[in-house]
mmCIF file of C-alpha atoms and ligand atoms in Angstrom:
data_model
loop_
_atom_site.group_PDB
_atom_site.id
_atom_site.type_symbol
_atom_site.label_atom_id
_atom_site.label_comp_id
_atom_site.label_asym_id
_atom_site.label_seq_id
_atom_site.Cartn_x
_atom_site.Cartn_y
_atom_site.Cartn_z
ATOM 1 C CA UNK A 22 14.290 -0.267 23.458
ATOM 2 C CA UNK A 23 11.322 -0.703 21.683
ATOM 3 C CA UNK A 24 10.805 -3.000 19.005
ATOM 4 C CA UNK A 25 9.892 -0.387 16.064
ATOM 5 C CA UNK A 26 12.283 2.331 17.579
ATOM 6 C CA UNK A 27 9.905 4.985 19.088
ATOM 7 C CA UNK A 28 11.397 4.784 22.565
ATOM 8 C CA UNK A 29 14.526 6.163 21.342
ATOM 9 C CA UNK A 30 13.183 8.992 19.436
ATOM 10 C CA UNK A 31 11.433 10.013 22.595
ATOM 11 C CA UNK A 32 14.698 10.230 24.171
ATOM 12 C CA UNK A 33 15.594 12.823 21.480
ATOM 13 C CA UNK A 34 12.284 14.927 21.880
ATOM 14 C CA UNK A 35 12.884 18.723 23.139
ATOM 15 C CA UNK A 36 9.061 18.721 23.886
ATOM 16 C CA UNK A 37 8.694 15.640 26.145
ATOM 17 C CA UNK A 38 7.810 17.043 29.052
ATOM 18 C CA UNK A 39 5.068 18.757 27.835
ATOM 19 C CA UNK A 40 3.114 15.762 28.098
ATOM 20 C CA UNK A 41 3.258 16.089 31.820
ATOM 21 C CA UNK A 42 0.848 19.056 31.639
ATOM 22 C CA UNK A 43 -1.928 16.594 30.568
ATOM 23 C CA UNK A 44 -4.264 14.538 32.588
ATOM 24 C CA UNK A 45 -4.098 11.692 30.120
ATOM 25 C CA UNK A 46 -5.056 8.246 31.655
ATOM 26 C CA UNK A 47 -2.569 5.629 32.284
ATOM 27 C CA UNK A 48 -2.852 2.932 29.574
ATOM 28 C CA UNK A 49 -4.468 4.945 26.959
ATOM 29 C CA UNK A 50 -3.070 6.133 23.767
ATOM 30 C CA UNK A 51 -4.702 9.472 22.850
ATOM 31 C CA UNK A 52 -4.666 9.682 19.096
ATOM 32 C CA UNK A 53 -7.927 12.265 18.515
ATOM 33 C CA UNK A 54 -6.367 15.789 19.725
ATOM 34 C CA UNK A 55 -7.251 16.924 16.434
ATOM 35 C CA UNK A 56 -10.979 16.362 17.326
ATOM 36 C CA UNK A 57 -10.980 16.910 21.107
ATOM 37 C CA UNK A 58 -7.892 18.089 22.915
ATOM 38 C CA UNK A 59 -6.660 16.432 25.971
ATOM 39 C CA UNK A 60 -7.401 17.975 29.315
ATOM 40 C CA UNK A 61 -4.459 20.506 30.581
ATOM 41 C CA UNK A 62 -4.122 20.041 34.381
ATOM 42 C CA UNK A 63 -4.483 23.611 34.734
ATOM 43 C CA UNK A 64 -7.379 23.879 32.846
ATOM 44 C CA UNK A 65 -8.895 21.568 35.340
ATOM 45 C CA UNK A 66 -7.537 23.669 38.347
ATOM 46 C CA UNK A 67 -8.614 27.151 37.082
ATOM 47 C CA UNK A 68 -12.376 25.302 36.328
ATOM 48 C CA UNK A 69 -12.421 24.309 39.790
ATOM 49 C CA UNK A 70 -11.055 27.649 41.046
ATOM 50 C CA UNK A 71 -13.691 29.913 38.906
ATOM 51 C CA UNK A 72 -16.658 27.790 40.022
ATOM 52 C CA UNK A 73 -15.675 27.496 43.992
ATOM 53 C CA UNK A 74 -14.132 31.153 44.114
ATOM 54 C CA UNK A 75 -15.308 33.288 41.185
ATOM 55 C CA UNK A 76 -19.019 31.985 40.903
ATOM 56 C CA UNK A 77 -19.627 30.454 44.442
ATOM 57 C CA UNK A 78 -18.379 33.108 46.426
ATOM 58 C CA UNK A 79 -18.104 36.188 44.567
ATOM 59 C CA UNK A 80 -21.244 35.717 42.517
ATOM 60 C CA UNK A 81 -22.023 38.589 39.988
ATOM 61 C CA UNK A 82 -19.250 40.804 41.896
ATOM 62 C CA UNK A 83 -16.778 38.202 39.868
ATOM 63 C CA UNK A 84 -18.067 40.147 36.361
ATOM 64 C CA UNK A 85 -15.604 43.032 37.705
ATOM 65 C CA UNK A 86 -13.644 41.360 40.177
ATOM 66 C CA UNK A 87 -12.457 38.325 38.440
ATOM 67 C CA UNK A 88 -12.564 40.003 34.947
ATOM 68 C CA UNK A 89 -15.501 37.424 33.265
ATOM 69 C CA UNK A 90 -16.566 40.777 31.675
ATOM 70 C CA UNK A 91 -13.297 40.906 29.565
ATOM 71 C CA UNK A 92 -12.573 37.345 29.374
ATOM 72 C CA UNK A 93 -13.421 37.107 25.700
ATOM 73 C CA UNK A 94 -11.025 39.791 24.791
ATOM 74 C CA UNK A 95 -8.410 38.508 27.118
ATOM 75 C CA UNK A 96 -8.444 35.004 25.251
ATOM 76 C CA UNK A 97 -8.349 37.015 22.255
ATOM 77 C CA UNK A 98 -4.856 38.064 23.250
ATOM 78 C CA UNK A 99 -3.456 34.922 23.842
ATOM 79 C CA UNK A 100 -4.433 33.815 20.379
ATOM 80 C CA UNK A 101 -3.247 36.790 18.517
ATOM 81 C CA UNK A 102 0.228 35.648 19.966
ATOM 82 C CA UNK A 103 -0.246 32.171 18.574
ATOM 83 C CA UNK A 104 -1.581 33.249 15.081
ATOM 84 C CA UNK A 105 0.661 36.208 14.579
ATOM 85 C CA UNK A 106 -2.379 38.426 14.557
ATOM 86 C CA UNK A 107 -2.521 42.234 15.279
ATOM 87 C CA UNK A 108 -3.373 43.732 19.111
ATOM 88 C CA UNK A 109 -7.031 43.586 19.465
ATOM 89 C CA UNK A 110 -7.950 41.547 16.225
ATOM 90 C CA UNK A 111 -9.295 38.079 17.581
ATOM 91 C CA UNK A 112 -11.919 37.612 20.361
ATOM 92 C CA UNK A 113 -13.519 34.371 21.800
ATOM 93 C CA UNK A 114 -16.906 33.646 21.161
ATOM 94 C CA UNK A 115 -19.543 31.305 19.836
ATOM 95 C CA UNK A 116 -18.956 28.459 18.168
ATOM 96 C CA UNK A 117 -16.817 28.131 14.699
ATOM 97 C CA UNK A 118 -19.930 27.791 12.371
ATOM 98 C CA UNK A 119 -21.517 30.773 14.071
ATOM 99 C CA UNK A 120 -18.183 32.644 13.675
ATOM 100 C CA UNK A 121 -17.806 31.850 10.117
ATOM 101 C CA UNK A 122 -21.780 33.086 9.671
ATOM 102 C CA UNK A 123 -20.765 36.645 11.039
ATOM 103 C CA UNK A 124 -17.664 37.053 9.407
ATOM 104 C CA UNK A 125 -18.525 35.761 6.122
ATOM 105 C CA UNK A 126 -21.418 37.920 6.192
ATOM 106 C CA UNK A 127 -19.479 40.988 7.116
ATOM 107 C CA UNK A 128 -16.816 40.058 4.407
ATOM 108 C CA UNK A 129 -19.559 39.834 1.902
ATOM 109 C CA UNK A 130 -20.934 43.023 2.535
ATOM 110 C CA UNK A 131 -17.822 44.614 1.719
ATOM 111 C CA UNK A 132 -17.768 43.422 -1.857
ATOM 112 C CA UNK A 133 -21.515 44.210 -2.406
ATOM 113 C CA UNK A 134 -20.843 44.526 -6.380
ATOM 114 C CA UNK A 135 -19.364 40.735 -6.469
ATOM 115 C CA UNK A 136 -21.570 37.329 -6.714
ATOM 116 C CA UNK A 137 -19.636 34.785 -5.748
ATOM 117 C CA UNK A 138 -18.290 32.778 -2.649
ATOM 118 C CA UNK A 139 -15.447 30.363 -3.615
ATOM 119 C CA UNK A 140 -14.598 27.566 -1.536
ATOM 120 C CA UNK A 141 -13.209 23.736 -1.811
ATOM 121 C CA UNK A 142 -15.434 21.146 -2.397
ATOM 122 C CA UNK A 143 -14.000 19.100 0.353
ATOM 123 C CA UNK A 144 -14.276 21.416 2.992
ATOM 124 C CA UNK A 145 -15.465 20.720 6.208
ATOM 125 C CA UNK A 146 -19.446 20.202 6.275
ATOM 126 C CA UNK A 147 -20.340 22.694 8.161
ATOM 127 C CA UNK A 148 -18.123 25.307 6.477
ATOM 128 C CA UNK A 149 -20.082 24.423 3.331
ATOM 129 C CA UNK A 150 -23.386 24.604 4.950
ATOM 130 C CA UNK A 151 -22.642 27.971 6.408
ATOM 131 C CA UNK A 152 -21.419 29.287 3.094
ATOM 132 C CA UNK A 153 -24.786 27.934 1.253
ATOM 133 C CA UNK A 154 -26.717 29.504 3.690
ATOM 134 C CA UNK A 155 -25.267 32.863 3.757
ATOM 135 C CA UNK A 156 -25.222 32.537 -0.425
ATOM 136 C CA UNK A 157 -29.223 31.914 -0.254
ATOM 137 C CA UNK A 158 -29.547 34.882 2.584
ATOM 138 C CA UNK A 159 -27.648 37.412 0.286
ATOM 139 C CA UNK A 160 -28.792 36.235 -3.474
ATOM 140 C CA UNK A 161 -24.915 35.086 -4.092
ATOM 141 C CA UNK A 162 -23.679 32.086 -5.676
ATOM 142 C CA UNK A 163 -21.561 29.458 -4.049
ATOM 143 C CA UNK A 164 -18.466 27.966 -6.558
ATOM 144 C CA UNK A 165 -17.379 25.019 -4.476
ATOM 145 C CA UNK A 166 -14.196 23.729 -6.609
ATOM 146 C CA UNK A 167 -11.351 20.638 -5.968
ATOM 147 C CA UNK A 168 -8.424 21.897 -3.945
ATOM 148 C CA UNK A 169 -5.991 21.907 -7.454
ATOM 149 C CA UNK A 170 -8.602 24.398 -8.797
ATOM 150 C CA UNK A 171 -9.560 27.009 -6.019
ATOM 151 C CA UNK A 172 -6.263 29.218 -7.379
ATOM 152 C CA UNK A 173 -7.450 29.265 -10.948
ATOM 153 C CA UNK A 174 -11.000 29.942 -10.106
ATOM 154 C CA UNK A 175 -10.272 33.464 -8.075
ATOM 155 C CA UNK A 176 -11.428 35.944 -10.532
ATOM 156 C CA UNK A 177 -12.947 39.072 -10.144
ATOM 157 C CA UNK A 178 -16.659 38.079 -9.822
ATOM 158 C CA UNK A 179 -15.309 36.425 -6.690
ATOM 159 C CA UNK A 180 -16.424 38.442 -3.422
ATOM 160 C CA UNK A 181 -15.139 36.207 -0.985
ATOM 161 C CA UNK A 182 -13.096 33.044 -0.823
ATOM 162 C CA UNK A 183 -13.556 30.853 2.113
ATOM 163 C CA UNK A 184 -11.123 27.927 2.892
ATOM 164 C CA UNK A 185 -9.898 25.477 5.591
ATOM 165 C CA UNK A 186 -6.359 25.754 5.991
ATOM 166 C CA UNK A 187 -5.606 22.017 6.800
ATOM 167 C CA UNK A 188 -7.778 19.502 5.073
ATOM 168 C CA UNK A 189 -9.739 17.823 7.780
ATOM 169 C CA UNK A 190 -9.573 14.089 5.797
ATOM 170 C CA UNK A 191 -5.838 14.590 4.234
ATOM 171 C CA UNK A 192 -4.124 16.951 6.292
ATOM 172 C CA UNK A 193 -3.124 18.824 3.221
ATOM 173 C CA UNK A 194 -2.074 22.586 3.955
ATOM 174 C CA UNK A 195 -3.129 25.572 1.599
ATOM 175 C CA UNK A 196 -0.475 28.350 1.334
ATOM 176 C CA UNK A 197 -1.923 30.822 3.102
ATOM 177 C CA UNK A 198 0.219 33.812 2.170
ATOM 178 C CA UNK A 199 0.109 32.550 -1.646
ATOM 179 C CA UNK A 200 -3.850 32.261 -1.729
ATOM 180 C CA UNK A 201 -4.614 35.338 0.017
ATOM 181 C CA UNK A 202 -2.243 37.214 -2.453
ATOM 182 C CA UNK A 203 -4.118 35.956 -5.410
ATOM 183 C CA UNK A 204 -7.788 36.835 -3.573
ATOM 184 C CA UNK A 205 -6.632 40.233 -3.182
ATOM 185 C CA UNK A 206 -4.805 40.270 -6.565
ATOM 186 C CA UNK A 207 -8.660 39.960 -7.932
ATOM 187 C CA UNK A 208 -10.283 42.285 -5.625
ATOM 188 C CA UNK A 209 -11.763 39.295 -3.159
ATOM 189 C CA UNK A 210 -11.450 38.985 0.524
ATOM 190 C CA UNK A 211 -10.412 36.057 2.089
ATOM 191 C CA UNK A 212 -11.505 34.320 4.839
ATOM 192 C CA UNK A 213 -9.263 31.185 6.540
ATOM 193 C CA UNK A 214 -10.754 28.752 8.727
ATOM 194 C CA UNK A 215 -7.958 27.518 11.425
ATOM 195 C CA UNK A 216 -9.681 24.308 13.369
ATOM 196 C CA UNK A 217 -7.117 22.401 12.365
ATOM 197 C CA UNK A 218 -3.986 24.683 12.344
ATOM 198 C CA UNK A 219 -4.183 26.355 15.234
ATOM 199 C CA UNK A 220 -1.858 24.920 17.997
ATOM 200 C CA UNK A 221 -0.332 22.122 15.601
ATOM 201 C CA UNK A 222 1.264 24.572 12.837
ATOM 202 C CA UNK A 223 2.418 28.367 12.746
ATOM 203 C CA UNK A 224 0.129 30.671 11.442
ATOM 204 C CA UNK A 225 1.064 34.351 10.850
ATOM 205 C CA UNK A 226 -2.353 36.128 9.820
ATOM 206 C CA UNK A 227 -0.020 39.133 9.319
ATOM 207 C CA UNK A 228 1.984 37.841 7.212
ATOM 208 C CA UNK A 229 -0.497 36.580 5.189
ATOM 209 C CA UNK A 230 -2.302 39.766 5.252
ATOM 210 C CA UNK A 231 -5.645 37.774 5.732
ATOM 211 C CA UNK A 232 -8.890 39.606 5.885
ATOM 212 C CA UNK A 233 -11.073 37.229 8.386
ATOM 213 C CA UNK A 234 -10.221 33.851 9.993
ATOM 214 C CA UNK A 235 -12.204 31.707 12.377
ATOM 215 C CA UNK A 236 -11.259 28.687 14.073
ATOM 216 C CA UNK A 237 -12.281 26.368 17.312
ATOM 217 C CA UNK A 238 -10.913 25.614 20.731
ATOM 218 C CA UNK A 239 -11.388 22.682 21.652
ATOM 219 C CA UNK A 240 -9.070 20.781 18.755
ATOM 220 C CA UNK A 241 -5.293 21.507 19.327
ATOM 221 C CA UNK A 242 -5.655 24.270 21.580
ATOM 222 C CA UNK A 243 -7.230 21.685 24.129
ATOM 223 C CA UNK A 244 -9.801 23.870 25.291
ATOM 224 C CA UNK A 245 -12.466 21.352 26.250
ATOM 225 C CA UNK A 246 -15.483 20.114 24.873
ATOM 226 C CA UNK A 247 -17.805 22.645 23.060
ATOM 227 C CA UNK A 248 -14.922 25.183 23.917
ATOM 228 C CA UNK A 249 -15.108 28.757 22.500
ATOM 229 C CA UNK A 250 -14.038 29.280 18.802
ATOM 230 C CA UNK A 251 -12.832 32.533 17.860
ATOM 231 C CA UNK A 252 -12.833 35.368 15.026
ATOM 232 C CA UNK A 253 -10.245 37.453 13.732
ATOM 233 C CA UNK A 254 -10.804 40.495 11.725
ATOM 234 C CA UNK A 255 -8.262 42.421 10.148
ATOM 235 C CA UNK A 256 -7.429 45.983 11.693
ATOM 236 C CA UNK A 257 -8.090 47.570 8.143
ATOM 237 C CA UNK A 258 -12.065 46.524 8.796
ATOM 238 C CA UNK A 259 -12.221 47.753 12.289
ATOM 239 C CA UNK A 260 -14.677 50.224 11.222
ATOM 240 C CA UNK A 261 -16.667 48.644 8.868
ATOM 241 C CA UNK A 262 -18.096 45.560 10.178
ATOM 242 C CA UNK A 263 -21.887 44.804 9.474
ATOM 243 C CA UNK A 264 -23.268 41.312 10.453
ATOM 244 C CA UNK A 265 -26.586 40.591 10.939
ATOM 245 C CA UNK A 266 -26.486 39.281 14.576
ATOM 246 C CA UNK A 267 -26.896 42.391 16.759
ATOM 247 C CA UNK A 268 -26.569 41.726 20.281
ATOM 248 C CA UNK A 269 -26.027 43.830 23.453
ATOM 249 C CA UNK A 270 -22.644 42.447 23.740
ATOM 250 C CA UNK A 271 -21.679 44.010 20.215
ATOM 251 C CA UNK A 272 -23.122 46.898 21.390
ATOM 252 C CA UNK A 273 -20.479 50.087 21.662
ATOM 253 C CA UNK A 274 -22.038 50.552 25.029
ATOM 254 C CA UNK A 275 -23.986 47.681 26.346
ATOM 255 C CA UNK A 276 -24.598 48.588 29.902
ATOM 256 C CA UNK A 277 -26.191 52.128 28.657
ATOM 257 C CA UNK A 278 -29.106 49.524 27.490
ATOM 258 C CA UNK A 279 -29.914 51.804 24.310
ATOM 259 C CA UNK A 280 -32.985 51.234 22.695
ATOM 260 C CA UNK A 281 -31.168 51.282 19.232
ATOM 261 C CA UNK A 282 -28.084 49.166 17.943
ATOM 262 C CA UNK A 283 -24.708 50.931 17.606
ATOM 263 C CA UNK A 284 -22.115 48.448 16.825
ATOM 264 C CA UNK A 285 -18.798 48.625 19.128
ATOM 265 C CA UNK A 286 -15.957 49.353 17.334
ATOM 266 C CA UNK A 287 -13.354 46.828 16.020
ATOM 267 C CA UNK A 288 -13.592 42.925 16.607
ATOM 268 C CA UNK A 289 -15.592 43.359 19.791
ATOM 269 C CA UNK A 290 -18.880 43.973 17.276
ATOM 270 C CA UNK A 291 -18.381 40.183 16.668
ATOM 271 C CA UNK A 292 -19.901 39.600 19.836
ATOM 272 C CA UNK A 293 -23.642 38.673 20.361
ATOM 273 C CA UNK A 294 -24.384 37.924 23.942
ATOM 274 C CA UNK A 295 -22.977 37.156 27.414
ATOM 275 C CA UNK A 296 -19.910 35.081 26.967
ATOM 276 C CA UNK A 297 -19.427 31.375 28.475
ATOM 277 C CA UNK A 298 -17.601 31.682 31.348
ATOM 278 C CA UNK A 299 -16.933 28.274 32.639
ATOM 279 C CA UNK A 300 -15.863 27.241 28.944
ATOM 280 C CA UNK A 301 -13.998 30.400 28.426
ATOM 281 C CA UNK A 302 -12.303 30.063 31.338
ATOM 282 C CA UNK A 303 -11.274 26.453 30.749
ATOM 283 C CA UNK A 304 -10.339 27.647 27.255
ATOM 284 C CA UNK A 305 -8.250 30.728 28.598
ATOM 285 C CA UNK A 306 -5.917 28.239 31.018
ATOM 286 C CA UNK A 307 -5.621 25.635 28.529
ATOM 287 C CA UNK A 308 -3.801 28.474 26.080
ATOM 288 C CA UNK A 309 -1.288 29.282 28.827
ATOM 289 C CA UNK A 310 0.255 25.677 28.196
ATOM 290 C CA UNK A 311 1.570 27.335 25.050
ATOM 291 C CA UNK A 312 3.404 30.277 26.665
ATOM 292 C CA UNK A 313 6.869 28.874 26.631
ATOM 293 C CA UNK A 314 6.617 26.708 23.213
ATOM 294 C CA UNK A 315 8.130 27.757 19.935
ATOM 295 C CA UNK A 316 5.522 27.272 16.904
ATOM 296 C CA UNK A 317 8.515 25.641 15.287
ATOM 297 C CA UNK A 318 9.424 23.109 17.660
ATOM 298 C CA UNK A 319 5.801 22.129 17.935
ATOM 299 C CA UNK A 320 5.820 21.944 14.066
ATOM 300 C CA UNK A 321 8.824 19.891 13.665
ATOM 301 C CA UNK A 322 7.504 17.312 16.271
ATOM 302 C CA UNK A 323 4.402 17.036 14.227
ATOM 303 C CA UNK A 324 6.484 16.546 11.227
ATOM 304 C CA UNK A 325 8.786 13.921 12.565
ATOM 305 C CA UNK A 326 5.748 12.208 14.433
ATOM 306 C CA UNK A 327 3.932 11.882 11.071
ATOM 307 C CA UNK A 328 6.974 10.666 9.237
ATOM 308 C CA UNK A 329 7.716 8.550 11.820
ATOM 309 C CA UNK A 330 4.139 7.020 11.269
ATOM 310 C CA UNK A 331 4.638 7.060 7.281
ATOM 311 C CA UNK A 332 7.669 5.058 7.764
ATOM 312 C CA UNK A 333 6.142 2.291 10.005
ATOM 313 C CA UNK A 334 3.077 2.355 7.725
ATOM 314 C CA UNK A 335 4.745 1.768 4.466
ATOM 315 C CA UNK A 336 6.485 -1.073 5.896
ATOM 316 C CA UNK A 337 4.102 -2.851 8.103
ATOM 317 C CA UNK A 338 0.541 -1.686 7.225
ATOM 318 C CA UNK A 339 0.466 -1.470 3.380
ATOM 319 C CA UNK A 340 1.267 -4.769 2.949
ATOM 320 C CA UNK A 341 -1.674 -5.859 5.483
ATOM 321 C CA UNK A 342 -4.346 -3.924 3.196
ATOM 322 C CA UNK A 343 -3.986 -0.085 4.809
ATOM 323 C CA UNK A 344 -3.693 2.698 2.230
ATOM 324 C CA UNK A 345 -2.009 5.864 3.569
ATOM 325 C CA UNK A 346 -4.326 8.709 1.764
ATOM 326 C CA UNK A 347 -2.938 12.042 3.685
ATOM 327 C CA UNK A 348 0.140 13.374 1.958
ATOM 328 C CA UNK A 349 3.785 13.311 3.239
ATOM 329 C CA UNK A 350 6.160 16.414 3.007
ATOM 330 C CA UNK A 351 7.010 19.570 5.107
ATOM 331 C CA UNK A 352 3.450 21.089 4.277
ATOM 332 C CA UNK A 353 1.062 19.385 6.168
ATOM 333 C CA UNK A 354 -1.389 19.276 9.292
ATOM 334 C CA UNK A 355 -0.957 17.065 12.547
ATOM 335 C CA UNK A 356 -2.783 14.311 11.546
ATOM 336 C CA UNK A 357 -2.826 11.159 9.438
ATOM 337 C CA UNK A 358 -5.482 9.381 7.349
ATOM 338 C CA UNK A 359 -5.323 5.825 6.003
ATOM 339 C CA UNK A 360 -8.304 3.451 4.746
ATOM 340 C CA UNK A 361 -8.713 -0.122 5.002
ATOM 341 C CA UNK A 362 -11.810 -1.856 3.478
ATOM 342 C CA UNK A 363 -12.786 -3.050 7.501
ATOM 343 C CA UNK A 364 -11.969 0.596 8.567
ATOM 344 C CA UNK A 365 -14.579 0.725 10.797
ATOM 345 C CA UNK A 366 -14.614 -2.331 12.723
ATOM 346 C CA UNK A 367 -10.818 -2.043 12.865
ATOM 347 C CA UNK A 368 -11.207 1.627 14.635
ATOM 348 C CA UNK A 369 -13.754 0.307 16.741
ATOM 349 C CA UNK A 370 -11.412 -2.889 18.126
ATOM 350 C CA UNK A 371 -8.458 0.171 18.213
ATOM 351 C CA UNK A 372 -10.638 2.070 20.824
ATOM 352 C CA UNK A 373 -11.678 -0.812 22.788
ATOM 353 C CA UNK A 374 -7.934 -1.431 23.358
ATOM 354 C CA UNK A 375 -7.329 1.927 24.343
ATOM 355 C CA UNK A 376 -5.658 3.215 21.338
ATOM 356 C CA UNK A 377 -7.912 6.053 20.348
ATOM 357 C CA UNK A 378 -8.637 7.347 16.709
ATOM 358 C CA UNK A 379 -11.403 8.419 14.765
ATOM 359 C CA UNK A 380 -13.467 7.408 11.732
ATOM 360 C CA UNK A 381 -14.689 9.332 8.718
ATOM 361 C CA UNK A 382 -16.577 7.540 5.934
ATOM 362 C CA UNK A 383 -16.825 5.649 3.973
ATOM 363 C CA UNK A 384 -13.324 4.160 5.196
ATOM 364 C CA UNK A 385 -10.929 6.466 6.503
ATOM 365 C CA UNK A 386 -9.268 5.878 9.885
ATOM 366 C CA UNK A 387 -7.758 9.251 11.313
ATOM 367 C CA UNK A 388 -5.110 9.985 13.795
ATOM 368 C CA UNK A 389 -4.112 13.356 15.405
ATOM 369 C CA UNK A 390 -0.594 13.898 16.552
ATOM 370 C CA UNK A 391 -0.944 16.465 19.158
ATOM 371 C CA UNK A 392 2.756 17.434 19.325
ATOM 372 C CA UNK A 393 2.537 19.110 22.916
ATOM 373 C CA UNK A 394 1.373 15.436 24.270
ATOM 374 C CA UNK A 395 2.005 12.492 21.700
ATOM 375 C CA UNK A 396 5.066 10.476 21.664
ATOM 376 C CA UNK A 397 6.908 8.361 19.338
ATOM 377 C CA UNK A 398 5.775 5.307 21.108
ATOM 378 C CA UNK A 399 2.077 6.187 20.823
ATOM 379 C CA UNK A 400 2.835 6.179 17.305
ATOM 380 C CA UNK A 401 4.478 2.750 17.759
ATOM 381 C CA UNK A 402 2.072 1.493 19.938
ATOM 382 C CA UNK A 403 -0.725 2.142 16.951
ATOM 383 C CA UNK A 404 0.987 0.615 14.463
ATOM 384 C CA UNK A 405 1.926 -2.573 16.372
ATOM 385 C CA UNK A 406 -1.844 -2.516 17.388
ATOM 386 C CA UNK A 407 -2.976 -2.311 13.689
ATOM 387 C CA UNK A 408 -0.333 -5.122 13.000
ATOM 388 C CA UNK A 409 -2.029 -7.209 15.651
ATOM 389 C CA UNK A 410 -5.380 -6.616 14.996
ATOM 390 C CA UNK A 411 -5.698 -7.611 11.426
ATOM 391 C CA UNK A 412 -3.138 -10.626 11.614
ATOM 392 C CA UNK A 413 -5.616 -12.012 14.311
ATOM 393 C CA UNK A 414 -8.376 -10.889 12.413
ATOM 394 C CA UNK A 415 -10.022 -10.024 15.803
ATOM 395 C CA UNK A 416 -11.668 -6.794 14.096
ATOM 396 C CA UNK A 417 -13.984 -9.157 12.122
ATOM 397 C CA UNK A 418 -15.715 -10.318 15.286
ATOM 398 C CA UNK A 419 -19.395 -9.059 15.521
ATOM 399 C CA UNK A 420 -19.286 -6.581 18.366
ATOM 400 C CA UNK A 421 -17.335 -4.418 16.137
ATOM 401 C CA UNK A 422 -19.530 -3.956 13.401
ATOM 402 C CA UNK A 423 -22.111 -2.075 15.367
ATOM 403 C CA UNK A 424 -22.246 1.476 15.011
ATOM 404 C CA UNK A 425 -21.447 4.305 17.766
ATOM 405 C CA UNK A 426 -23.216 7.638 17.559
ATOM 406 C CA UNK A 427 -20.255 9.645 17.703
ATOM 407 C CA UNK A 428 -16.971 8.214 16.414
HETATM 408 C C1 PLP B 508 -13.766 21.248 13.925
HETATM 409 C C2 PLP B 508 -14.378 21.964 12.821
HETATM 410 C C3 PLP B 508 -15.391 22.873 12.673
HETATM 411 C C4 PLP B 508 -16.302 22.928 14.052
HETATM 412 O O1 PLP B 508 -17.376 23.916 14.094
HETATM 413 P P1 PLP B 508 -18.197 24.076 15.310
HETATM 414 O O2 PLP B 508 -19.105 25.135 15.196
HETATM 415 O O3 PLP B 508 -17.416 24.422 16.464
HETATM 416 O O4 PLP B 508 -19.078 22.590 15.631
HETATM 417 C C5 PLP B 508 -15.763 23.920 11.734
HETATM 418 N N1 PLP B 508 -14.868 23.863 10.753
HETATM 419 C C6 PLP B 508 -13.704 23.151 10.729
HETATM 420 C C7 PLP B 508 -13.067 23.228 9.163
HETATM 421 C C8 PLP B 508 -13.473 22.022 11.800
HETATM 422 O O5 PLP B 508 -12.442 21.207 11.356
#
């Protein structure tokens, strides 16, 4: 048995066998799946096959014979299952930021008499930048308020409410159904960013009655670095989508090569150019890992991992100068965050010891518990290493003070 009880808890984990589906390096405790998901074996196999057979041998014929031409739609169908969305309402393409641009433009165009885009001041920076740029382009105002003031700020001047469901720092979760209903009550449209939700907590876009949603493929969905993102458009807007990036893949008949643009119907019109088939192949295979996983089991595991962490942190880390800043409770995302005055050096020391988390300025240490492949022993090792690093003061040595470019 392990000292802090992690090994015992692993014996009670119904998802324990899923870890074997991932290529995790031996000896590494990987707690950054909220930033870059681990490599599923089947993604590697699918990419190898794609490169050798479809690209190497099939060449351009593979657009038809290997179905490259509708891989964006096929990934969309897999995501529809994961996100509780209607058939043909999700498509994979571009990055999250670009999809936000297109979806927000579309949503604002549907509320031409309204002047405000409402968001959360602690939203992910890229969301805030894109919101600013769309507002500038369309002559709208941005209202960015604190989380607890969002609901009260929804009124009849608001065109679109854009929120990230799970906060990237604190893991706080918005109630999608409640906020969407409030937006609709005021006649506003609702756009959700699901970057930290998809693959970690159950999402039901249909039940929430969301208008638009976006999210990325490389976090809990494990699609690989820079994996394609996705966009959801409620079927009620299938015929009224207007965004400014008119490219041939969003055309109703791309292979007619017509002079003028005519939008495809539905979510397909969100496409702009040729899909990145290599990355789509990895994402598509990665999503198959979720085939026989119940999202409720996934969430239960995620909550058990974080609650185990909170118990250990309270007992062992708080007395050592850490402060846990993410909320406990049943409504949360799948990462935890704490601060420490020596946070940056502590993260560098942990990474050096093969316990991989990340750091967000000014002093936040963040650890993602990916319920498909993280174990209770991973959490135990994290806590045990934090104890040792702080007690030995090793993190104070100068080698851990220098800054890396990406952390
Ligand atoms: C990770 C993340 C993104 C990433 O955007 P990219 O365009 O894919 O780089 C956007 N929004 C949120 C909330 C995120 O967490």
